[in-house]
PDB file of C-alpha atoms in Angstrom:
ATOM      1  CA  MET A   1       0.328  -0.258   0.400  1.00  0.00           C
ATOM      2  CA  PRO A   2       2.721   2.839   0.958  1.00  0.00           C
ATOM      3  CA  SER A   3       3.653   3.166  -2.705  1.00  0.00           C
ATOM      4  CA  VAL A   4      -0.116   3.202  -3.867  1.00  0.00           C
ATOM      5  CA  ARG A   5      -0.694   5.566  -1.596  1.00  0.00           C
ATOM      6  CA  LYS A   6       3.248   7.066  -2.389  1.00  0.00           C
ATOM      7  CA  THR A   7       2.007   7.440  -6.244  1.00  0.00           C
ATOM      8  CA  ALA A   8      -1.751   8.582  -4.859  1.00  0.00           C
ATOM      9  CA  ILE A   9      -0.216  11.832  -2.999  1.00  0.00           C
ATOM     10  CA  VAL A  10       1.947  12.776  -6.197  1.00  0.00           C
ATOM     11  CA  LEU A  11      -1.227  12.992  -8.553  1.00  0.00           C
ATOM     12  CA  GLY A  12      -3.170  14.490  -5.548  1.00  0.00           C
ATOM     13  CA  LEU A  13      -0.069  17.462  -6.139  1.00  0.00           C
ATOM     14  CA  LEU A  14      -0.397  17.815  -9.740  1.00  0.00           C
ATOM     15  CA  SER A  15      -4.470  18.301  -9.399  1.00  0.00           C
ATOM     16  CA  SER A  16      -3.215  21.136  -6.787  1.00  0.00           C
ATOM     17  CA  LEU A  17      -1.646  23.231  -9.453  1.00  0.00           C
ATOM     18  CA  PHE A  18      -4.082  22.458 -11.837  1.00  0.00           C
ATOM     19  CA  PHE A  19      -6.795  22.843 -10.134  1.00  0.00           C
ATOM     20  CA  ALA A  20      -4.739  26.846  -8.543  1.00  0.00           C
ATOM     21  CA  ILE A  21      -5.649  27.887 -12.504  1.00  0.00           C
ATOM     22  CA  THR A  22      -9.178  27.957 -11.036  1.00  0.00           C
ATOM     23  CA  PHE A  23      -9.038  30.360  -8.147  1.00  0.00           C
ATOM     24  CA  VAL A  24      -6.909  33.120 -10.473  1.00  0.00           C
ATOM     25  CA  VAL A  25      -8.779  33.039 -12.988  1.00  0.00           C
ATOM     26  CA  ASN A  26     -11.787  33.451 -11.765  1.00  0.00           C
ATOM     27  CA  ARG A  27     -10.445  35.990 -10.080  1.00  0.00           C
ATOM     28  CA  VAL A  28      -9.178  37.662 -12.866  1.00  0.00           C
ATOM     29  CA  MET A  29     -12.652  37.929 -14.354  1.00  0.00           C
ATOM     30  CA  SER A  30     -14.250  38.452 -11.079  1.00  0.00           C
ATOM     31  CA  LEU A  31     -11.856  41.916 -11.573  1.00  0.00           C
ATOM     32  CA  GLU A  32     -13.746  42.528 -14.781  1.00  0.00           C
ATOM     33  CA  GLY A  33     -16.980  42.755 -13.796  1.00  0.00           C
ATOM     34  CA  GLY A  34     -18.586  39.341 -15.536  1.00  0.00           C
ATOM     35  CA  SER A  35     -20.892  37.922 -13.510  1.00  0.00           C
ATOM     36  CA  TRP A  36     -20.159  34.760 -10.389  1.00  0.00           C
ATOM     37  CA  VAL A  37     -22.814  33.083 -12.355  1.00  0.00           C
ATOM     38  CA  TRP A  38     -22.221  32.781 -15.861  1.00  0.00           C
ATOM     39  CA  SER A  39     -18.302  31.796 -14.151  1.00  0.00           C
ATOM     40  CA  ALA A  40     -19.560  28.948 -12.766  1.00  0.00           C
ATOM     41  CA  SER A  41     -21.537  26.909 -14.965  1.00  0.00           C
ATOM     42  CA  LEU A  42     -19.458  28.362 -18.568  1.00  0.00           C
ATOM     43  CA  ARG A  43     -17.721  25.845 -16.813  1.00  0.00           C
ATOM     44  CA  PHE A  44     -19.558  22.994 -16.247  1.00  0.00           C
ATOM     45  CA  TYR A  45     -20.765  23.605 -19.861  1.00  0.00           C
ATOM     46  CA  TRP A  46     -17.682  23.281 -21.477  1.00  0.00           C
ATOM     47  CA  MET A  47     -16.437  20.233 -19.675  1.00  0.00           C
ATOM     48  CA  LEU A  48     -20.150  18.198 -20.098  1.00  0.00           C
ATOM     49  CA  PRO A  49     -18.928  17.359 -24.296  1.00  0.00           C
ATOM     50  CA  LEU A  50     -15.260  17.256 -23.741  1.00  0.00           C
ATOM     51  CA  PHE A  51     -16.530  14.462 -21.064  1.00  0.00           C
ATOM     52  CA  LEU A  52     -19.082  12.482 -22.981  1.00  0.00           C
ATOM     53  CA  ILE A  53     -15.614  12.626 -26.075  1.00  0.00           C
ATOM     54  CA  ILE A  54     -13.232  11.696 -23.863  1.00  0.00           C
ATOM     55  CA  VAL A  55     -15.877   8.645 -22.307  1.00  0.00           C
ATOM     56  CA  ALA A  56     -17.438   7.923 -25.914  1.00  0.00           C
ATOM     57  CA  TYR A  57     -13.979   7.527 -27.515  1.00  0.00           C
ATOM     58  CA  ARG A  58     -13.095   4.756 -24.707  1.00  0.00           C
ATOM     59  CA  ARG A  59     -16.939   3.397 -26.024  1.00  0.00           C
ATOM     60  CA  ASN A  60     -18.122   3.151 -21.476  1.00  0.00           C
ATOM     61  CA  PHE A  61     -21.157   5.089 -22.675  1.00  0.00           C
ATOM     62  CA  LYS A  62     -23.983   2.790 -22.533  1.00  0.00           C
ATOM     63  CA  ALA A  63     -22.419   1.366 -19.021  1.00  0.00           C
ATOM     64  CA  LEU A  64     -22.768   4.750 -17.409  1.00  0.00           C
ATOM     65  CA  ILE A  65     -26.127   5.293 -18.055  1.00  0.00           C
ATOM     66  CA  ALA A  66     -26.477   1.764 -17.331  1.00  0.00           C
ATOM     67  CA  GLU A  67     -24.988   2.511 -13.698  1.00  0.00           C
ATOM     68  CA  ILE A  68     -27.417   6.289 -12.933  1.00  0.00           C
ATOM     69  CA  LYS A  69     -30.758   4.235 -13.974  1.00  0.00           C
ATOM     70  CA  LEU A  70     -29.570   1.555 -11.209  1.00  0.00           C
ATOM     71  CA  ASP A  71     -30.056   5.196  -8.315  1.00  0.00           C
ATOM     72  CA  ILE A  72     -30.924   8.412 -10.412  1.00  0.00           C
ATOM     73  CA  LYS A  73     -32.598   9.904  -7.709  1.00  0.00           C
ATOM     74  CA  GLN A  74     -28.609   9.198  -5.674  1.00  0.00           C
ATOM     75  CA  TRP A  75     -26.825  10.299  -8.611  1.00  0.00           C
ATOM     76  CA  ILE A  76     -28.685  13.884  -8.928  1.00  0.00           C
ATOM     77  CA  LEU A  77     -28.372  14.580  -5.431  1.00  0.00           C
ATOM     78  CA  TRP A  78     -24.447  14.029  -5.381  1.00  0.00           C
ATOM     79  CA  SER A  79     -23.752  15.220  -8.163  1.00  0.00           C
ATOM     80  CA  THR A  80     -25.144  18.538  -6.649  1.00  0.00           C
ATOM     81  CA  VAL A  81     -23.117  18.729  -3.941  1.00  0.00           C
ATOM     82  CA  GLY A  82     -20.194  17.410  -5.103  1.00  0.00           C
ATOM     83  CA  PHE A  83     -20.475  20.178  -8.902  1.00  0.00           C
ATOM     84  CA  GLY A  84     -23.006  22.251  -8.629  1.00  0.00           C
ATOM     85  CA  ILE A  85     -23.039  23.148  -4.633  1.00  0.00           C
ATOM     86  CA  PHE A  86     -18.699  23.170  -4.838  1.00  0.00           C
ATOM     87  CA  TYR A  87     -18.665  25.394  -7.481  1.00  0.00           C
ATOM     88  CA  ALA A  88     -21.033  27.717  -7.458  1.00  0.00           C
ATOM     89  CA  SER A  89     -20.318  28.532  -3.379  1.00  0.00           C
ATOM     90  CA  LEU A  90     -16.452  28.841  -4.433  1.00  0.00           C
ATOM     91  CA  THR A  91     -17.154  30.818  -7.899  1.00  0.00           C
ATOM     92  CA  PHE A  92     -19.413  33.221  -5.428  1.00  0.00           C
ATOM     93  CA  GLY A  93     -16.767  33.597  -2.486  1.00  0.00           C
ATOM     94  CA  ALA A  94     -14.391  34.591  -5.986  1.00  0.00           C
ATOM     95  CA  ALA A  95     -16.116  37.332  -6.162  1.00  0.00           C
ATOM     96  CA  TYR A  96     -15.161  39.159  -2.840  1.00  0.00           C
ATOM     97  CA  GLY A  97     -11.995  37.895  -2.578  1.00  0.00           C
ATOM     98  CA  PRO A  98      -8.254  37.297  -3.884  1.00  0.00           C
ATOM     99  CA  SER A  99      -7.245  33.989  -4.939  1.00  0.00           C
ATOM    100  CA  TRP A 100      -4.926  33.591  -2.068  1.00  0.00           C
ATOM    101  CA  LEU A 101      -8.049  33.939   0.315  1.00  0.00           C
ATOM    102  CA  VAL A 102     -10.598  31.716  -1.133  1.00  0.00           C
ATOM    103  CA  ALA A 103      -7.387  29.394  -2.231  1.00  0.00           C
ATOM    104  CA  SER A 104      -6.292  28.947   1.850  1.00  0.00           C
ATOM    105  CA  THR A 105     -10.193  29.160   2.948  1.00  0.00           C
ATOM    106  CA  TRP A 106     -10.386  26.377   0.142  1.00  0.00           C
ATOM    107  CA  GLN A 107      -7.991  23.855   3.258  1.00  0.00           C
ATOM    108  CA  PHE A 108     -10.553  23.402   4.936  1.00  0.00           C
ATOM    109  CA  THR A 109     -11.735  21.424   2.983  1.00  0.00           C
ATOM    110  CA  ILE A 110      -8.788  19.554   4.324  1.00  0.00           C
ATOM    111  CA  ILE A 111     -10.330  19.084   7.806  1.00  0.00           C
ATOM    112  CA  ALA A 112     -13.705  18.618   6.194  1.00  0.00           C
ATOM    113  CA  GLY A 113     -13.246  15.025   4.405  1.00  0.00           C
ATOM    114  CA  ILE A 114     -11.968  13.848   8.535  1.00  0.00           C
ATOM    115  CA  ILE A 115     -15.296  14.746  10.028  1.00  0.00           C
ATOM    116  CA  LEU A 116     -17.364  13.452   7.204  1.00  0.00           C
ATOM    117  CA  SER A 117     -15.369  10.489   7.401  1.00  0.00           C
ATOM    118  CA  PRO A 118     -16.907   8.985  10.197  1.00  0.00           C
ATOM    119  CA  LEU A 119     -20.200   9.878   9.040  1.00  0.00           C
ATOM    120  CA  ILE A 120     -19.975   8.640   5.545  1.00  0.00           C
ATOM    121  CA  HIS A 121     -17.903   4.893   6.709  1.00  0.00           C
ATOM    122  CA  SER A 122     -19.687   2.420   9.121  1.00  0.00           C
ATOM    123  CA  SER A 123     -16.954   0.755   9.305  1.00  0.00           C
ATOM    124  CA  GLY A 124     -12.806   1.222   8.291  1.00  0.00           C
ATOM    125  CA  GLU A 125      -9.737   2.331   9.781  1.00  0.00           C
ATOM    126  CA  ARG A 126     -10.632   5.536  11.991  1.00  0.00           C
ATOM    127  CA  SER A 127      -7.892   4.370  14.436  1.00  0.00           C
ATOM    128  CA  ASN A 128      -5.496   6.617  13.371  1.00  0.00           C
ATOM    129  CA  LEU A 129      -7.143   9.402  12.026  1.00  0.00           C
ATOM    130  CA  LEU A 130      -6.167  11.139  15.099  1.00  0.00           C
ATOM    131  CA  SER A 131      -2.856  11.954  13.064  1.00  0.00           C
ATOM    132  CA  SER A 132      -4.275  13.061  10.035  1.00  0.00           C
ATOM    133  CA  LEU A 133      -6.272  15.641  12.399  1.00  0.00           C
ATOM    134  CA  LEU A 134      -3.132  16.645  13.696  1.00  0.00           C
ATOM    135  CA  PHE A 135      -0.762  17.061  10.760  1.00  0.00           C
ATOM    136  CA  SER A 136      -3.744  18.619   9.037  1.00  0.00           C
ATOM    137  CA  GLY A 137      -3.625  21.413  11.975  1.00  0.00           C
ATOM    138  CA  VAL A 138      -0.015  21.716  11.027  1.00  0.00           C
ATOM    139  CA  ILE A 139      -1.220  22.922   7.125  1.00  0.00           C
ATOM    140  CA  LEU A 140      -4.029  24.813   8.454  1.00  0.00           C
ATOM    141  CA  LEU A 141      -1.917  26.839  11.041  1.00  0.00           C
ATOM    142  CA  GLY A 142       0.808  27.324   7.805  1.00  0.00           C
ATOM    143  CA  ILE A 143      -2.885  29.075   6.228  1.00  0.00           C
ATOM    144  CA  ILE A 144      -4.140  31.197   8.885  1.00  0.00           C
ATOM    145  CA  ILE A 145      -0.124  33.021   8.931  1.00  0.00           C
ATOM    146  CA  MET A 146      -0.379  33.410   5.717  1.00  0.00           C
ATOM    147  CA  GLN A 147      -2.086  35.444   5.915  1.00  0.00           C
ATOM    148  CA  VAL A 148      -2.031  37.227   9.220  1.00  0.00           C
ATOM    149  CA  SER A 149      -0.963  40.528   7.732  1.00  0.00           C
ATOM    150  CA  HIS A 150      -3.001  40.928   4.096  1.00  0.00           C
ATOM    151  CA  ALA A 151      -6.116  40.229   6.587  1.00  0.00           C
ATOM    152  CA  GLU A 152      -6.567  42.711   8.567  1.00  0.00           C
ATOM    153  CA  SER A 153      -6.616  45.110   4.710  1.00  0.00           C
ATOM    154  CA  PHE A 154      -9.794  43.245   4.091  1.00  0.00           C
ATOM    155  CA  SER A 155     -13.435  44.598   5.164  1.00  0.00           C
ATOM    156  CA  LEU A 156     -15.414  42.028   7.264  1.00  0.00           C
ATOM    157  CA  ASN A 157     -18.100  42.241   4.402  1.00  0.00           C
ATOM    158  CA  SER A 158     -15.989  41.407   2.523  1.00  0.00           C
ATOM    159  CA  PHE A 159     -14.224  38.507   4.637  1.00  0.00           C
ATOM    160  CA  LEU A 160     -17.225  37.058   5.295  1.00  0.00           C
ATOM    161  CA  LEU A 161     -18.664  36.824   1.677  1.00  0.00           C
ATOM    162  CA  GLY A 162     -15.345  35.933   0.443  1.00  0.00           C
ATOM    163  CA  ILE A 163     -14.996  32.892   3.381  1.00  0.00           C
ATOM    164  CA  LEU A 164     -18.452  31.542   4.160  1.00  0.00           C
ATOM    165  CA  PRO A 165     -19.653  30.473   1.123  1.00  0.00           C
ATOM    166  CA  VAL A 166     -15.832  28.865   0.356  1.00  0.00           C
ATOM    167  CA  LEU A 167     -16.799  26.724   3.456  1.00  0.00           C
ATOM    168  CA  ILE A 168     -20.052  25.590   2.051  1.00  0.00           C
ATOM    169  CA  ALA A 169     -18.253  24.691  -0.961  1.00  0.00           C
ATOM    170  CA  ALA A 170     -15.239  22.399   1.677  1.00  0.00           C
ATOM    171  CA  PHE A 171     -17.450  20.564   2.699  1.00  0.00           C
ATOM    172  CA  ALA A 172     -19.665  19.979  -0.537  1.00  0.00           C
ATOM    173  CA  TYR A 173     -16.842  18.888  -3.031  1.00  0.00           C
ATOM    174  CA  PRO A 174     -15.308  16.120  -0.134  1.00  0.00           C
ATOM    175  CA  LEU A 175     -18.820  14.954   1.074  1.00  0.00           C
ATOM    176  CA  GLY A 176     -20.194  14.952  -3.054  1.00  0.00           C
ATOM    177  CA  ASN A 177     -17.409  12.611  -4.103  1.00  0.00           C
ATOM    178  CA  ARG A 178     -16.777  10.417  -1.352  1.00  0.00           C
ATOM    179  CA  MET A 179     -21.081   9.887  -1.375  1.00  0.00           C
ATOM    180  CA  MET A 180     -20.087   8.882  -5.183  1.00  0.00           C
ATOM    181  CA  MET A 181     -17.444   6.485  -4.586  1.00  0.00           C
ATOM    182  CA  GLN A 182     -19.744   4.190  -2.414  1.00  0.00           C
ATOM    183  CA  LEU A 183     -22.266   4.701  -4.148  1.00  0.00           C
ATOM    184  CA  THR A 184     -20.291   3.048  -6.917  1.00  0.00           C
ATOM    185  CA  ARG A 185     -18.228   0.827  -5.785  1.00  0.00           C
ATOM    186  CA  GLY A 186     -15.226   0.852  -8.465  1.00  0.00           C
ATOM    187  CA  ARG A 187     -18.628  -0.994 -11.166  1.00  0.00           C
ATOM    188  CA  ILE A 188     -17.126   2.812 -13.592  1.00  0.00           C
ATOM    189  CA  ASP A 189     -13.591   4.419 -14.155  1.00  0.00           C
ATOM    190  CA  VAL A 190     -12.675   7.593 -13.271  1.00  0.00           C
ATOM    191  CA  TYR A 191     -13.924   9.460 -16.563  1.00  0.00           C
ATOM    192  CA  GLN A 192     -17.566   7.842 -15.823  1.00  0.00           C
ATOM    193  CA  ARG A 193     -18.220   9.154 -12.770  1.00  0.00           C
ATOM    194  CA  ILE A 194     -16.883  12.635 -14.101  1.00  0.00           C
ATOM    195  CA  LEU A 195     -19.250  11.964 -17.031  1.00  0.00           C
ATOM    196  CA  GLY A 196     -21.618  10.856 -14.773  1.00  0.00           C
ATOM    197  CA  MET A 197     -21.848  14.089 -12.106  1.00  0.00           C
ATOM    198  CA  LEU A 198     -21.685  16.544 -14.734  1.00  0.00           C
ATOM    199  CA  ILE A 199     -25.520  15.155 -16.760  1.00  0.00           C
ATOM    200  CA  CYS A 200     -26.335  14.710 -12.875  1.00  0.00           C
ATOM    201  CA  SER A 201     -25.947  18.398 -12.413  1.00  0.00           C
ATOM    202  CA  MET A 202     -26.636  19.884 -15.107  1.00  0.00           C
ATOM    203  CA  PRO A 203     -30.498  20.640 -13.899  1.00  0.00           C
ATOM    204  CA  PHE A 204     -28.802  22.374 -11.192  1.00  0.00           C
ATOM    205  CA  TRP A 205     -26.650  24.655 -13.519  1.00  0.00           C
ATOM    206  CA  PHE A 206     -29.693  25.273 -16.265  1.00  0.00           C
ATOM    207  CA  LEU A 207     -31.626  26.642 -13.218  1.00  0.00           C
ATOM    208  CA  LEU A 208     -28.599  29.188 -12.437  1.00  0.00           C
ATOM    209  CA  SER A 209     -28.183  29.762 -15.306  1.00  0.00           C
ATOM    210  CA  SER A 210     -31.793  30.396 -16.367  1.00  0.00           C
ATOM    211  CA  TYR A 211     -31.748  33.285 -13.511  1.00  0.00           C
ATOM    212  CA  GLU A 212     -29.504  35.036 -14.044  1.00  0.00           C
ATOM    213  CA  LEU A 213     -29.938  35.368 -17.961  1.00  0.00           C
ATOM    214  CA  PHE A 214     -33.977  36.035 -17.531  1.00  0.00           C
ATOM    215  CA  VAL A 215     -34.314  37.663 -14.127  1.00  0.00           C
ATOM    216  CA  ALA A 216     -30.582  39.596 -13.528  1.00  0.00           C
ATOM    217  CA  HIS A 217     -30.814  40.162 -17.054  1.00  0.00           C
ATOM    218  CA  THR A 218     -26.904  39.293 -17.225  1.00  0.00           C
ATOM    219  CA  THR A 219     -25.078  37.569 -20.111  1.00  0.00           C
ATOM    220  CA  PRO A 220     -21.252  36.211 -20.140  1.00  0.00           C
ATOM    221  CA  GLU A 221     -18.651  38.710 -21.376  1.00  0.00           C
ATOM    222  CA  LYS A 222     -17.121  37.862 -24.262  1.00  0.00           C
ATOM    223  CA  SER A 223     -13.598  37.094 -21.815  1.00  0.00           C
ATOM    224  CA  GLN A 224     -15.369  34.758 -20.227  1.00  0.00           C
ATOM    225  CA  TYR A 225     -15.757  32.262 -22.942  1.00  0.00           C
ATOM    226  CA  THR A 226     -12.383  31.586 -23.096  1.00  0.00           C
ATOM    227  CA  GLN A 227     -11.421  32.723 -19.646  1.00  0.00           C
ATOM    228  CA  THR A 228     -14.205  29.097 -18.659  1.00  0.00           C
ATOM    229  CA  PHE A 229     -12.987  26.886 -21.078  1.00  0.00           C
ATOM    230  CA  LEU A 230      -9.475  27.852 -19.562  1.00  0.00           C
ATOM    231  CA  VAL A 231     -10.723  27.027 -16.110  1.00  0.00           C
ATOM    232  CA  ALA A 232     -12.757  23.917 -17.906  1.00  0.00           C
ATOM    233  CA  ILE A 233      -9.735  21.992 -19.472  1.00  0.00           C
ATOM    234  CA  SER A 234      -6.459  22.820 -16.651  1.00  0.00           C
ATOM    235  CA  SER A 235      -9.308  22.024 -13.354  1.00  0.00           C
ATOM    236  CA  GLY A 236     -12.541  20.576 -14.698  1.00  0.00           C
ATOM    237  CA  VAL A 237     -10.777  17.824 -16.653  1.00  0.00           C
ATOM    238  CA  ILE A 238      -6.853  17.263 -15.933  1.00  0.00           C
ATOM    239  CA  ALA A 239      -7.368  18.494 -12.493  1.00  0.00           C
ATOM    240  CA  THR A 240     -10.402  16.454 -11.941  1.00  0.00           C
ATOM    241  CA  ALA A 241      -9.602  13.684 -13.381  1.00  0.00           C
ATOM    242  CA  LEU A 242      -5.728  13.421 -11.770  1.00  0.00           C
ATOM    243  CA  PHE A 243      -7.670  13.821  -8.537  1.00  0.00           C
ATOM    244  CA  PHE A 244     -10.421  11.547  -8.764  1.00  0.00           C
ATOM    245  CA  PHE A 245      -7.810   8.844 -10.015  1.00  0.00           C
ATOM    246  CA  ALA A 246      -5.490   9.368  -6.710  1.00  0.00           C
ATOM    247  CA  THR A 247      -8.552   8.981  -4.537  1.00  0.00           C
ATOM    248  CA  ASP A 248      -9.896   6.160  -6.474  1.00  0.00           C
ATOM    249  CA  LYS A 249      -6.353   4.899  -5.703  1.00  0.00           C
ATOM    250  CA  VAL A 250      -6.877   4.946  -1.843  1.00  0.00           C
ATOM    251  CA  SER A 251     -10.711   4.592  -1.311  1.00  0.00           C
ATOM    252  CA  THR A 252     -10.165   1.958   0.859  1.00  0.00           C
ATOM    253  CA  ASP A 253      -7.650   3.814   3.079  1.00  0.00           C
ATOM    254  CA  GLU A 254      -8.606   6.415   5.436  1.00  0.00           C
ATOM    255  CA  LYS A 255      -5.577   7.312   6.247  1.00  0.00           C
ATOM    256  CA  ALA A 256      -4.141   7.237   2.749  1.00  0.00           C
ATOM    257  CA  LEU A 257      -7.205  10.015   1.475  1.00  0.00           C
ATOM    258  CA  ALA A 258      -7.175  11.642   4.180  1.00  0.00           C
ATOM    259  CA  ALA A 259      -3.285  12.898   2.852  1.00  0.00           C
ATOM    260  CA  VAL A 260      -4.324  13.036  -0.582  1.00  0.00           C
ATOM    261  CA  GLU A 261      -7.171  15.613   0.190  1.00  0.00           C
ATOM    262  CA  ALA A 262      -4.042  17.816   2.044  1.00  0.00           C
ATOM    263  CA  THR A 263      -2.603  17.901  -0.552  1.00  0.00           C
ATOM    264  CA  GLN A 264      -5.023  20.290  -1.935  1.00  0.00           C
ATOM    265  CA  SER A 265      -2.903  22.399   0.716  1.00  0.00           C
ATOM    266  CA  ALA A 266      -0.165  23.442  -2.537  1.00  0.00           C
ATOM    267  CA  GLU A 267      -3.408  25.479  -4.302  1.00  0.00           C
ATOM    268  CA  VAL A 268      -2.533  27.892  -2.120  1.00  0.00           C
ATOM    269  CA  VAL A 269       1.200  28.581  -3.171  1.00  0.00           C
ATOM    270  CA  PHE A 270       0.269  27.728  -6.967  1.00  0.00           C
ATOM    271  CA  ALA A 271      -2.404  30.888  -6.268  1.00  0.00           C
ATOM    272  CA  LEU A 272      -0.276  33.433  -4.209  1.00  0.00           C
ATOM    273  CA  ALA A 273       2.101  32.976  -7.282  1.00  0.00           C
ATOM    274  CA  GLY A 274       0.271  32.783 -10.197  1.00  0.00           C
ATOM    275  CA  GLU A 275      -1.597  36.747  -7.984  1.00  0.00           C
ATOM    276  CA  ILE A 276       2.266  37.346  -7.822  1.00  0.00           C
ATOM    277  CA  TRP A 277       2.405  36.825 -12.356  1.00  0.00           C
ATOM    278  CA  LEU A 278      -0.161  37.605 -13.459  1.00  0.00           C
ATOM    279  CA  LEU A 279      -2.587  40.798 -11.552  1.00  0.00           C
ATOM    280  CA  ASN A 280       0.881  42.096 -10.086  1.00  0.00           C
ATOM    281  CA  SER A 281       0.018  40.872  -6.854  1.00  0.00           C
ATOM    282  CA  ALA A 282       3.066  42.268  -4.070  1.00  0.00           C
ATOM    283  CA  LEU A 283       5.910  39.440  -3.300  1.00  0.00           C
ATOM    284  CA  PRO A 284       5.195  37.966  -0.021  1.00  0.00           C
ATOM    285  CA  ASP A 285       6.150  38.816   2.733  1.00  0.00           C
ATOM    286  CA  ILE A 286       7.977  35.959   6.369  1.00  0.00           C
ATOM    287  CA  TYR A 287       4.706  35.334   7.382  1.00  0.00           C
ATOM    288  CA  ALA A 288       3.677  34.295   3.849  1.00  0.00           C
ATOM    289  CA  MET A 289       7.235  32.595   4.177  1.00  0.00           C
ATOM    290  CA  ILE A 290       6.900  30.944   6.929  1.00  0.00           C
ATOM    291  CA  GLY A 291       3.675  29.648   6.562  1.00  0.00           C
ATOM    292  CA  MET A 292       4.139  28.729   3.677  1.00  0.00           C
ATOM    293  CA  ALA A 293       6.931  26.051   5.179  1.00  0.00           C
ATOM    294  CA  LEU A 294       5.087  24.731   7.223  1.00  0.00           C
ATOM    295  CA  VAL A 295       2.470  23.826   4.445  1.00  0.00           C
ATOM    296  CA  ILE A 296       5.243  22.031   3.048  1.00  0.00           C
ATOM    297  CA  ILE A 297       5.812  20.148   6.505  1.00  0.00           C
ATOM    298  CA  GLY A 298       2.435  19.287   6.503  1.00  0.00           C
ATOM    299  CA  MET A 299       2.268  17.812   3.074  1.00  0.00           C
ATOM    300  CA  VAL A 300       5.602  16.112   4.850  1.00  0.00           C
ATOM    301  CA  LEU A 301       4.332  14.494   7.362  1.00  0.00           C
ATOM    302  CA  HIS A 302       1.212  13.341   5.196  1.00  0.00           C
ATOM    303  CA  SER A 303       3.484  11.430   2.867  1.00  0.00           C
ATOM    304  CA  TYR A 304       5.445   9.590   5.444  1.00  0.00           C
ATOM    305  CA  LYS A 305       3.322   8.555   8.468  1.00  0.00           C
ATOM    306  CA  GLY A 306       3.176   5.119   8.997  1.00  0.00           C
TER     307      GLY A 306
END
């Protein structure tokens, strides 16, 4: 299992690199005046045909439809949670805070996964989850320290609007992902599971974008089509596939699963670097350097713990 765990952790780390693009690009779209609803829904509209092509090419589409028909209500429920509520909340938060703040708040998903584990799994390896919680705590401490000097410059209103939705997303993503793993139990592959969740989350995205179009009377900015396509490829296809591959590899090992989810803390470093490069943000101060060091230490502890 150690070699499988290390492979899963490497995949998780790579996924965090591509996920980080989401935070930076969403922030760019927000600063350019684009609606967060279109930033969120367009990504999934782009992802749907991409994964249809992938699954159809692999000749797995009929098997996926048969799997969905076994319990379509559960598919719609957990797809809406794991894709819909997750990304809508995350994109909303990006409209009220910089990418580093959204990315750092998102790291609460590390703890959320551990909290949710006993509620989802009726049995399994739980006795040693305390160490996972402690190591995740090191990562979160680093994230808090990293943001100390930055948080002082934001109003309470922006702080709450930027953080609370992201906390909801932090629970929704691991909950939806883990419940779908429990529901399918390895009967379909990662690409099928992603496509199935895309299809079953479409009612949510149709309702959200229809409200924006017919009630709020807004349409996407021209730049949003290109930017959301970039996010769809980097985060929606590459990062999501890598992360799902990683979690599938260790789906029966709660400690390893917690370690894989902890790799997403690297998004903070990648998002901060992206803001400095694309948005000319200030260079990291001493708080950021100390925080990044703790994040790396926490990730290493997760990777090599017994």
